[in-house]
Amino acid sequence: TGLMRGKRGVIMGLANNRSIAWGIAKTLAENGAEIALTYQGDALRKRVEPLAAELGAIVAGHCDVADEETIDAVFAEVERQWGKIDFVVHAIAFSDKDELTGRYLETSRSNFARTMDISVYSLTAVTKRAEKIMNDGGSVVTLTYYGAEKVMPHYNVMGVAKAALEASVRYLAVDLGNRGIRVNAISAGPIKTLAASGIGDFRYILKWNEYNAPLKRTVTIEEVGRSALYLLSDLSTAVTGEIHHVDMGYHTVG
Ligand code: 0WD
């Protein structure tokens, strides 16, 4: 389809070709979007550059969302190249993997703060920059998980962070609504990515979802991509502040 024709946007959180951000980037490109990618650090740059080339995407540079200057730098680069944008995808989260296992109670103050900074505040920090160069009617999408709503084994501090991220989506939706800019989250079912491999017993969580979700299998990054296409295109101009479950229906039973 040409659903994204004439739309330009930034996708953040691409680590490799298993990343949810990659499923979204591919789908958007197939549907006519022009994409700018950011990467975190030199190691990921080497992975992101060839993926960008595959899609004809531009690379806006290094962005560590814990470092405000690097957020400014990538948005300045996007503005220099394009002037305006129509969408942003935020597919970023981090927590010390030693705390994504065992009891939530053992979360340290320092990892709690770092997890909240990178996984929650970053959406607000990024949206603040994006707003300045976003056309009216634009769209912002972030990624969340059911561990925000219910206790999931080992998800721990990341569950607390995702709950705060989902609340941020609602507040940002109000702040940007008067310009027709929408802010939504996709609550994706578990997918085997680099970030997920840090979560304790992740293979068991995948199996559990496969057996118990109404649709009896796990989600693919392409399926998340197609849901993002809906939320980032004009198909969803009446949808904001929404947490959209793309999880094989697991949230209806779990
Ligand atoms: O089951 C899953 N995989 C689910 C993931 C289910 C539901 C939601 N999600 C969420 C994650 O929590 C995250 O918000 O989807 C988002 C994307 O995660 P992903 O695709 O599962 O994981 P991955 O491919 O590892 O991409 C996440 C990337 C980082 O990769 P690594 O693995 O190197 O941490 O987030 C980026 C980084 O590229 N990232 C950062 N980017 C900028 N600044 C930072 C940072 N400080 N920290 C992490």
mmCIF file of C-alpha atoms and ligand atoms in Angstrom:
data_model
loop_
_atom_site.group_PDB
_atom_site.id
_atom_site.type_symbol
_atom_site.label_atom_id
_atom_site.label_comp_id
_atom_site.label_asym_id
_atom_site.label_seq_id
_atom_site.Cartn_x
_atom_site.Cartn_y
_atom_site.Cartn_z
ATOM 1 C CA THR A 1 0.000 0.000 0.000
ATOM 2 C CA GLY A 2 1.012 3.644 -0.183
ATOM 3 C CA LEU A 3 -0.333 4.368 3.289
ATOM 4 C CA MET A 4 2.904 6.069 4.372
ATOM 5 C CA ARG A 5 3.688 7.812 1.077
ATOM 6 C CA GLY A 6 4.837 11.378 1.720
ATOM 7 C CA LYS A 7 5.511 10.654 5.399
ATOM 8 C CA ARG A 8 8.927 10.869 7.015
ATOM 9 C CA GLY A 9 9.962 9.778 10.453
ATOM 10 C CA VAL A 10 12.563 8.657 12.935
ATOM 11 C CA ILE A 11 12.886 5.103 14.255
ATOM 12 C CA MET A 12 14.939 4.669 17.435
ATOM 13 C CA GLY A 13 15.966 1.380 19.068
ATOM 14 C CA LEU A 14 17.233 -0.689 16.165
ATOM 15 C CA ALA A 15 19.872 -3.156 17.369
ATOM 16 C CA ASN A 16 19.749 -5.882 14.698
ATOM 17 C CA ASN A 17 17.435 -7.653 12.269
ATOM 18 C CA ARG A 18 15.549 -9.308 15.132
ATOM 19 C CA SER A 19 14.632 -5.974 16.744
ATOM 20 C CA ILE A 20 10.992 -4.946 16.903
ATOM 21 C CA ALA A 21 12.198 -1.628 15.421
ATOM 22 C CA TRP A 22 13.322 -3.593 12.342
ATOM 23 C CA GLY A 23 9.893 -5.183 11.868
ATOM 24 C CA ILE A 24 8.393 -1.704 12.032
ATOM 25 C CA ALA A 25 11.007 -0.093 9.759
ATOM 26 C CA LYS A 26 10.564 -2.740 7.044
ATOM 27 C CA THR A 27 6.780 -2.465 7.081
ATOM 28 C CA LEU A 28 6.813 1.321 6.969
ATOM 29 C CA ALA A 29 9.336 1.371 4.113
ATOM 30 C CA GLU A 30 7.269 -1.162 2.148
ATOM 31 C CA ASN A 31 4.338 1.202 2.520
ATOM 32 C CA GLY A 32 6.162 4.249 1.214
ATOM 33 C CA ALA A 33 7.606 5.908 4.325
ATOM 34 C CA GLU A 34 10.967 7.681 4.332
ATOM 35 C CA ILE A 35 12.883 6.653 7.430
ATOM 36 C CA ALA A 36 15.732 8.016 9.553
ATOM 37 C CA LEU A 37 17.421 5.560 11.920
ATOM 38 C CA THR A 38 19.506 6.273 15.004
ATOM 39 C CA TYR A 39 21.938 3.902 16.666
ATOM 40 C CA GLN A 40 23.401 3.642 20.140
ATOM 41 C CA GLY A 41 27.196 3.550 20.015
ATOM 42 C CA ASP A 42 29.724 2.401 17.446
ATOM 43 C CA ALA A 43 29.048 -1.323 17.857
ATOM 44 C CA LEU A 44 25.439 -0.856 16.745
ATOM 45 C CA ARG A 45 26.384 1.611 14.033
ATOM 46 C CA LYS A 46 27.970 -1.247 12.094
ATOM 47 C CA ARG A 47 24.734 -3.184 12.317
ATOM 48 C CA VAL A 48 22.385 -0.284 11.611
ATOM 49 C CA GLU A 49 24.167 1.113 8.543
ATOM 50 C CA PRO A 50 23.640 -1.954 6.313
ATOM 51 C CA LEU A 51 20.039 -2.281 7.504
ATOM 52 C CA ALA A 52 19.443 1.380 6.662
ATOM 53 C CA ALA A 53 20.906 0.808 3.199
ATOM 54 C CA GLU A 54 18.521 -2.104 2.662
ATOM 55 C CA LEU A 55 15.552 0.237 3.179
ATOM 56 C CA GLY A 56 17.025 3.349 1.579
ATOM 57 C CA ALA A 57 16.807 4.954 5.025
ATOM 58 C CA ILE A 58 19.047 7.738 6.259
ATOM 59 C CA VAL A 59 21.170 7.342 9.385
ATOM 60 C CA ALA A 60 20.743 10.323 11.699
ATOM 61 C CA GLY A 61 23.627 9.373 13.997
ATOM 62 C CA HIS A 62 24.458 8.169 17.480
ATOM 63 C CA CYS A 63 21.809 8.642 20.140
ATOM 64 C CA ASP A 64 22.091 7.483 23.728
ATOM 65 C CA VAL A 65 18.822 8.609 25.276
ATOM 66 C CA ALA A 66 20.561 9.009 28.649
ATOM 67 C CA ASP A 67 22.564 11.841 27.037
ATOM 68 C CA GLU A 68 20.442 14.878 26.155
ATOM 69 C CA GLU A 69 23.059 16.280 23.778
ATOM 70 C CA THR A 70 22.898 13.214 21.562
ATOM 71 C CA ILE A 71 19.099 13.482 21.360
ATOM 72 C CA ASP A 72 19.468 17.128 20.310
ATOM 73 C CA ALA A 73 22.107 16.128 17.766
ATOM 74 C CA VAL A 74 20.036 13.493 15.952
ATOM 75 C CA PHE A 75 16.943 15.689 15.791
ATOM 76 C CA ALA A 76 19.069 18.588 14.516
ATOM 77 C CA GLU A 77 20.432 16.281 11.818
ATOM 78 C CA VAL A 78 16.943 15.134 10.823
ATOM 79 C CA GLU A 79 15.784 18.763 10.673
ATOM 80 C CA ARG A 80 18.805 19.674 8.547
ATOM 81 C CA GLN A 81 18.034 16.888 6.061
ATOM 82 C CA TRP A 82 14.251 17.018 5.962
ATOM 83 C CA GLY A 83 12.970 20.084 7.806
ATOM 84 C CA LYS A 84 9.832 18.374 9.071
ATOM 85 C CA ILE A 85 8.800 14.890 10.197
ATOM 86 C CA ASP A 86 5.504 13.036 10.521
ATOM 87 C CA PHE A 87 6.252 10.228 12.958
ATOM 88 C CA VAL A 88 8.562 8.825 15.629
ATOM 89 C CA VAL A 89 8.974 5.229 16.790
ATOM 90 C CA HIS A 90 10.497 4.766 20.258
ATOM 91 C CA ALA A 91 11.573 1.128 20.712
ATOM 92 C CA ILE A 92 14.044 1.571 23.561
ATOM 93 C CA ALA A 93 14.343 0.028 27.004
ATOM 94 C CA PHE A 94 17.143 -0.940 29.361
ATOM 95 C CA SER A 95 17.628 -2.517 32.767
ATOM 96 C CA ASP A 96 20.507 -4.382 34.388
ATOM 97 C CA LYS A 97 19.797 -8.006 33.510
ATOM 98 C CA ASP A 98 20.932 -9.150 36.946
ATOM 99 C CA GLU A 99 17.740 -7.528 38.226
ATOM 100 C CA LEU A 100 15.456 -9.096 35.595
ATOM 101 C CA THR A 101 15.370 -12.337 37.534
ATOM 102 C CA GLY A 102 14.407 -13.324 41.054
ATOM 103 C CA ARG A 103 12.538 -10.952 43.352
ATOM 104 C CA TYR A 104 11.449 -7.409 42.409
ATOM 105 C CA LEU A 105 12.185 -6.498 46.004
ATOM 106 C CA GLU A 106 15.920 -6.751 45.344
ATOM 107 C CA THR A 107 15.908 -3.904 42.781
ATOM 108 C CA SER A 108 18.683 -1.435 43.567
ATOM 109 C CA ARG A 109 18.077 2.303 43.755
ATOM 110 C CA SER A 110 20.637 2.945 41.027
ATOM 111 C CA ASN A 111 19.206 0.428 38.554
ATOM 112 C CA PHE A 112 15.673 1.600 39.327
ATOM 113 C CA ALA A 113 16.688 5.151 38.391
ATOM 114 C CA ARG A 114 18.590 4.065 35.269
ATOM 115 C CA THR A 115 15.744 1.817 34.110
ATOM 116 C CA MET A 116 13.236 4.652 34.518
ATOM 117 C CA ASP A 117 15.534 7.138 32.800
ATOM 118 C CA ILE A 118 16.239 5.053 29.700
ATOM 119 C CA SER A 119 12.934 3.209 29.416
ATOM 120 C CA VAL A 120 10.459 5.891 30.527
ATOM 121 C CA TYR A 121 11.825 9.451 30.544
ATOM 122 C CA SER A 122 13.399 8.931 27.125
ATOM 123 C CA LEU A 123 9.957 8.867 25.472
ATOM 124 C CA THR A 124 9.230 12.318 26.873
ATOM 125 C CA ALA A 125 12.710 13.616 26.021
ATOM 126 C CA VAL A 126 12.385 12.371 22.439
ATOM 127 C CA THR A 127 8.788 13.571 21.995
ATOM 128 C CA LYS A 128 9.798 17.032 23.192
ATOM 129 C CA ARG A 129 12.374 17.292 20.371
ATOM 130 C CA ALA A 130 10.067 15.656 17.846
ATOM 131 C CA GLU A 131 7.206 18.074 18.564
ATOM 132 C CA LYS A 132 9.290 21.011 17.346
ATOM 133 C CA ILE A 133 9.717 19.565 13.866
ATOM 134 C CA MET A 134 6.574 17.439 13.578
ATOM 135 C CA ASN A 135 3.793 18.309 11.162
ATOM 136 C CA ASP A 136 0.276 18.611 12.578
ATOM 137 C CA GLY A 137 -1.419 15.235 12.447
ATOM 138 C CA GLY A 138 1.828 13.392 13.231
ATOM 139 C CA SER A 139 2.093 10.212 15.269
ATOM 140 C CA VAL A 140 4.346 8.823 18.004
ATOM 141 C CA VAL A 141 4.478 5.125 18.904
ATOM 142 C CA THR A 142 6.317 3.418 21.758
ATOM 143 C CA LEU A 143 6.612 -0.227 22.785
ATOM 144 C CA THR A 144 5.340 -1.645 26.049
ATOM 145 C CA TYR A 145 4.605 -5.024 27.609
ATOM 146 C CA TYR A 146 1.844 -6.664 29.641
ATOM 147 C CA GLY A 147 4.180 -6.743 32.661
ATOM 148 C CA ALA A 148 3.002 -3.124 33.153
ATOM 149 C CA GLU A 149 -0.487 -4.359 33.997
ATOM 150 C CA LYS A 150 0.095 -7.704 35.705
ATOM 151 C CA VAL A 151 3.032 -9.256 37.493
ATOM 152 C CA MET A 152 5.061 -11.303 35.021
ATOM 153 C CA PRO A 153 7.822 -13.514 36.387
ATOM 154 C CA HIS A 154 11.290 -11.869 36.201
ATOM 155 C CA TYR A 155 10.024 -8.686 34.509
ATOM 156 C CA ASN A 156 10.395 -6.868 37.839
ATOM 157 C CA VAL A 157 11.562 -3.242 37.624
ATOM 158 C CA MET A 158 10.891 -3.230 33.891
ATOM 159 C CA GLY A 159 7.199 -3.855 34.663
ATOM 160 C CA VAL A 160 7.170 -0.820 36.937
ATOM 161 C CA ALA A 161 8.909 1.177 34.186
ATOM 162 C CA LYS A 162 6.405 0.069 31.526
ATOM 163 C CA ALA A 163 3.508 1.121 33.803
ATOM 164 C CA ALA A 164 5.081 4.587 33.990
ATOM 165 C CA LEU A 165 5.696 4.558 30.240
ATOM 166 C CA GLU A 166 2.015 3.814 29.603
ATOM 167 C CA ALA A 167 0.997 6.688 31.899
ATOM 168 C CA SER A 168 3.424 8.942 29.986
ATOM 169 C CA VAL A 169 1.672 8.007 26.745
ATOM 170 C CA ARG A 170 -1.606 9.334 28.152
ATOM 171 C CA TYR A 171 -0.106 12.602 29.409
ATOM 172 C CA LEU A 172 1.775 13.194 26.160
ATOM 173 C CA ALA A 173 -1.392 12.447 24.180
ATOM 174 C CA VAL A 174 -3.101 15.338 25.963
ATOM 175 C CA ASP A 175 -0.154 17.700 25.515
ATOM 176 C CA LEU A 176 0.055 17.118 21.752
ATOM 177 C CA GLY A 177 -3.597 16.518 20.960
ATOM 178 C CA ASN A 178 -4.419 20.109 20.022
ATOM 179 C CA ARG A 179 -2.169 19.770 16.969
ATOM 180 C CA GLY A 180 -3.678 16.458 15.949
ATOM 181 C CA ILE A 181 -0.473 14.684 16.976
ATOM 182 C CA ARG A 182 -1.199 11.265 18.444
ATOM 183 C CA VAL A 183 0.770 9.254 21.000
ATOM 184 C CA ASN A 184 0.121 5.525 21.398
ATOM 185 C CA ALA A 185 1.817 2.367 22.627
ATOM 186 C CA ILE A 186 1.888 -1.132 21.243
ATOM 187 C CA SER A 187 1.872 -3.749 23.987
ATOM 188 C CA ALA A 188 3.656 -6.549 22.156
ATOM 189 C CA GLY A 189 3.627 -10.191 23.155
ATOM 190 C CA PRO A 190 7.039 -11.716 23.937
ATOM 191 C CA ILE A 191 9.475 -11.887 21.011
ATOM 192 C CA LYS A 192 12.990 -13.319 21.073
ATOM 193 C CA THR A 193 15.186 -10.221 20.651
ATOM 194 C CA LEU A 194 18.503 -9.085 22.124
ATOM 195 C CA ALA A 195 16.769 -7.144 24.913
ATOM 196 C CA ALA A 196 14.457 -10.070 25.712
ATOM 197 C CA SER A 197 17.395 -12.443 26.080
ATOM 198 C CA GLY A 198 18.297 -10.554 29.265
ATOM 199 C CA ILE A 199 15.023 -11.563 30.933
ATOM 200 C CA GLY A 200 15.149 -14.655 33.159
ATOM 201 C CA ASP A 201 13.448 -17.823 31.810
ATOM 202 C CA PHE A 202 12.449 -16.034 28.595
ATOM 203 C CA ARG A 203 12.051 -19.292 26.654
ATOM 204 C CA TYR A 204 9.535 -20.465 29.230
ATOM 205 C CA ILE A 205 7.600 -17.171 28.879
ATOM 206 C CA LEU A 206 7.454 -17.693 25.087
ATOM 207 C CA LYS A 207 6.136 -21.249 25.518
ATOM 208 C CA TRP A 208 3.639 -20.113 28.148
ATOM 209 C CA ASN A 209 2.231 -17.547 25.725
ATOM 210 C CA GLU A 210 2.128 -20.058 22.900
ATOM 211 C CA TYR A 211 0.056 -22.493 24.973
ATOM 212 C CA ASN A 212 -2.233 -19.944 26.592
ATOM 213 C CA ALA A 213 -2.831 -17.091 24.138
ATOM 214 C CA PRO A 214 -6.112 -17.396 22.194
ATOM 215 C CA LEU A 215 -4.217 -17.432 18.892
ATOM 216 C CA LYS A 216 -1.830 -20.198 20.134
ATOM 217 C CA ARG A 217 1.490 -18.861 18.916
ATOM 218 C CA THR A 218 3.855 -15.959 19.518
ATOM 219 C CA VAL A 219 3.927 -12.626 17.707
ATOM 220 C CA THR A 220 6.349 -11.789 14.864
ATOM 221 C CA ILE A 221 8.131 -8.459 14.423
ATOM 222 C CA GLU A 222 6.336 -8.093 11.069
ATOM 223 C CA GLU A 223 2.982 -8.327 12.860
ATOM 224 C CA VAL A 224 4.056 -5.603 15.273
ATOM 225 C CA GLY A 225 5.170 -3.661 12.185
ATOM 226 C CA ARG A 226 1.726 -3.875 10.593
ATOM 227 C CA SER A 227 0.058 -2.656 13.792
ATOM 228 C CA ALA A 228 2.543 0.218 13.908
ATOM 229 C CA LEU A 229 1.585 0.986 10.291
ATOM 230 C CA TYR A 230 -2.001 1.449 11.466
ATOM 231 C CA LEU A 231 -1.009 3.682 14.387
ATOM 232 C CA LEU A 232 1.468 5.769 12.363
ATOM 233 C CA SER A 233 -0.700 6.224 9.276
ATOM 234 C CA ASP A 234 -3.912 8.175 8.757
ATOM 235 C CA LEU A 235 -5.915 4.975 9.367
ATOM 236 C CA SER A 236 -5.889 5.829 13.065
ATOM 237 C CA THR A 237 -6.456 9.600 13.148
ATOM 238 C CA ALA A 238 -9.067 9.126 15.912
ATOM 239 C CA VAL A 239 -6.786 7.046 18.145
ATOM 240 C CA THR A 240 -4.561 8.514 20.867
ATOM 241 C CA GLY A 241 -3.443 7.705 24.406
ATOM 242 C CA GLU A 242 -4.135 4.060 23.575
ATOM 243 C CA ILE A 243 -2.316 0.916 24.700
ATOM 244 C CA HIS A 244 -2.886 -1.441 21.770
ATOM 245 C CA HIS A 245 -2.249 -5.112 22.545
ATOM 246 C CA VAL A 246 -0.522 -7.036 19.769
ATOM 247 C CA ASP A 247 -0.092 -10.221 21.757
ATOM 248 C CA MET A 248 -2.131 -13.024 20.177
ATOM 249 C CA GLY A 249 -4.865 -12.043 22.644
ATOM 250 C CA TYR A 250 -2.862 -13.125 25.703
ATOM 251 C CA HIS A 251 -4.120 -10.159 27.784
ATOM 252 C CA THR A 252 -7.678 -11.471 27.551
ATOM 253 C CA VAL A 253 -6.765 -14.666 29.400
ATOM 254 C CA GLY A 254 -3.530 -14.027 31.340
HETATM 255 O O1 0WD B 1 9.444 -9.521 23.951
HETATM 256 C C1 0WD B 1 9.912 -8.459 23.562
HETATM 257 N N1 0WD B 1 11.043 -8.429 22.899
HETATM 258 C C2 0WD B 1 9.177 -7.189 23.860
HETATM 259 C C3 0WD B 1 9.809 -5.982 23.770
HETATM 260 C C4 0WD B 1 7.760 -7.299 24.267
HETATM 261 C C5 0WD B 1 7.128 -6.030 24.504
HETATM 262 C C6 0WD B 1 7.816 -4.850 24.417
HETATM 263 N N2 0WD B 1 9.145 -4.831 24.061
HETATM 264 C C7 0WD B 1 9.821 -3.538 23.973
HETATM 265 C C8 0WD B 1 11.119 -3.387 24.715
HETATM 266 O O2 0WD B 1 10.907 -3.222 26.104
HETATM 267 C C9 0WD B 1 11.666 -2.140 24.050
HETATM 268 O O3 0WD B 1 11.015 -1.003 24.591
HETATM 269 O O4 0WD B 1 10.166 -3.265 22.641
HETATM 270 C C10 0WD B 1 11.218 -2.316 22.610
HETATM 271 C C11 0WD B 1 12.282 -2.809 21.640
HETATM 272 O O5 0WD B 1 12.921 -3.931 22.192
HETATM 273 P P1 0WD B 1 13.407 -5.217 21.374
HETATM 274 O O6 0WD B 1 13.179 -5.026 19.934
HETATM 275 O O7 0WD B 1 12.832 -6.399 22.071
HETATM 276 O O8 0WD B 1 14.959 -5.261 21.734
HETATM 277 P P2 0WD B 1 16.323 -4.877 20.987
HETATM 278 O O9 0WD B 1 16.370 -5.403 19.614
HETATM 279 O O10 0WD B 1 17.422 -5.315 21.916
HETATM 280 O O11 0WD B 1 16.275 -3.296 20.933
HETATM 281 C C12 0WD B 1 16.255 -2.488 22.064
HETATM 282 C C13 0WD B 1 17.285 -1.412 21.875
HETATM 283 C C14 0WD B 1 18.698 -1.634 22.385
HETATM 284 O O12 0WD B 1 19.277 -2.727 22.073
HETATM 285 P P3 0WD B 1 20.263 -3.421 23.204
HETATM 286 O O13 0WD B 1 19.781 -4.818 23.194
HETATM 287 O O14 0WD B 1 21.605 -3.183 22.651
HETATM 288 O O15 0WD B 1 20.035 -2.775 24.553
HETATM 289 O O16 0WD B 1 17.077 -0.270 22.648
HETATM 290 C C15 0WD B 1 18.203 0.549 22.443
HETATM 291 C C16 0WD B 1 19.313 -0.308 21.966
HETATM 292 O O17 0WD B 1 19.550 -0.117 20.623
HETATM 293 N N3 0WD B 1 18.678 1.188 23.640
HETATM 294 C C17 0WD B 1 19.030 2.468 23.642
HETATM 295 N N4 0WD B 1 18.988 3.390 22.668
HETATM 296 C C18 0WD B 1 19.437 4.616 22.973
HETATM 297 N N5 0WD B 1 19.905 4.937 24.178
HETATM 298 C C19 0WD B 1 19.498 2.727 24.931
HETATM 299 C C20 0WD B 1 19.956 4.032 25.186
HETATM 300 N N6 0WD B 1 20.442 4.392 26.384
HETATM 301 N N7 0WD B 1 19.416 1.592 25.672
HETATM 302 C C21 0WD B 1 18.903 0.664 24.873
#
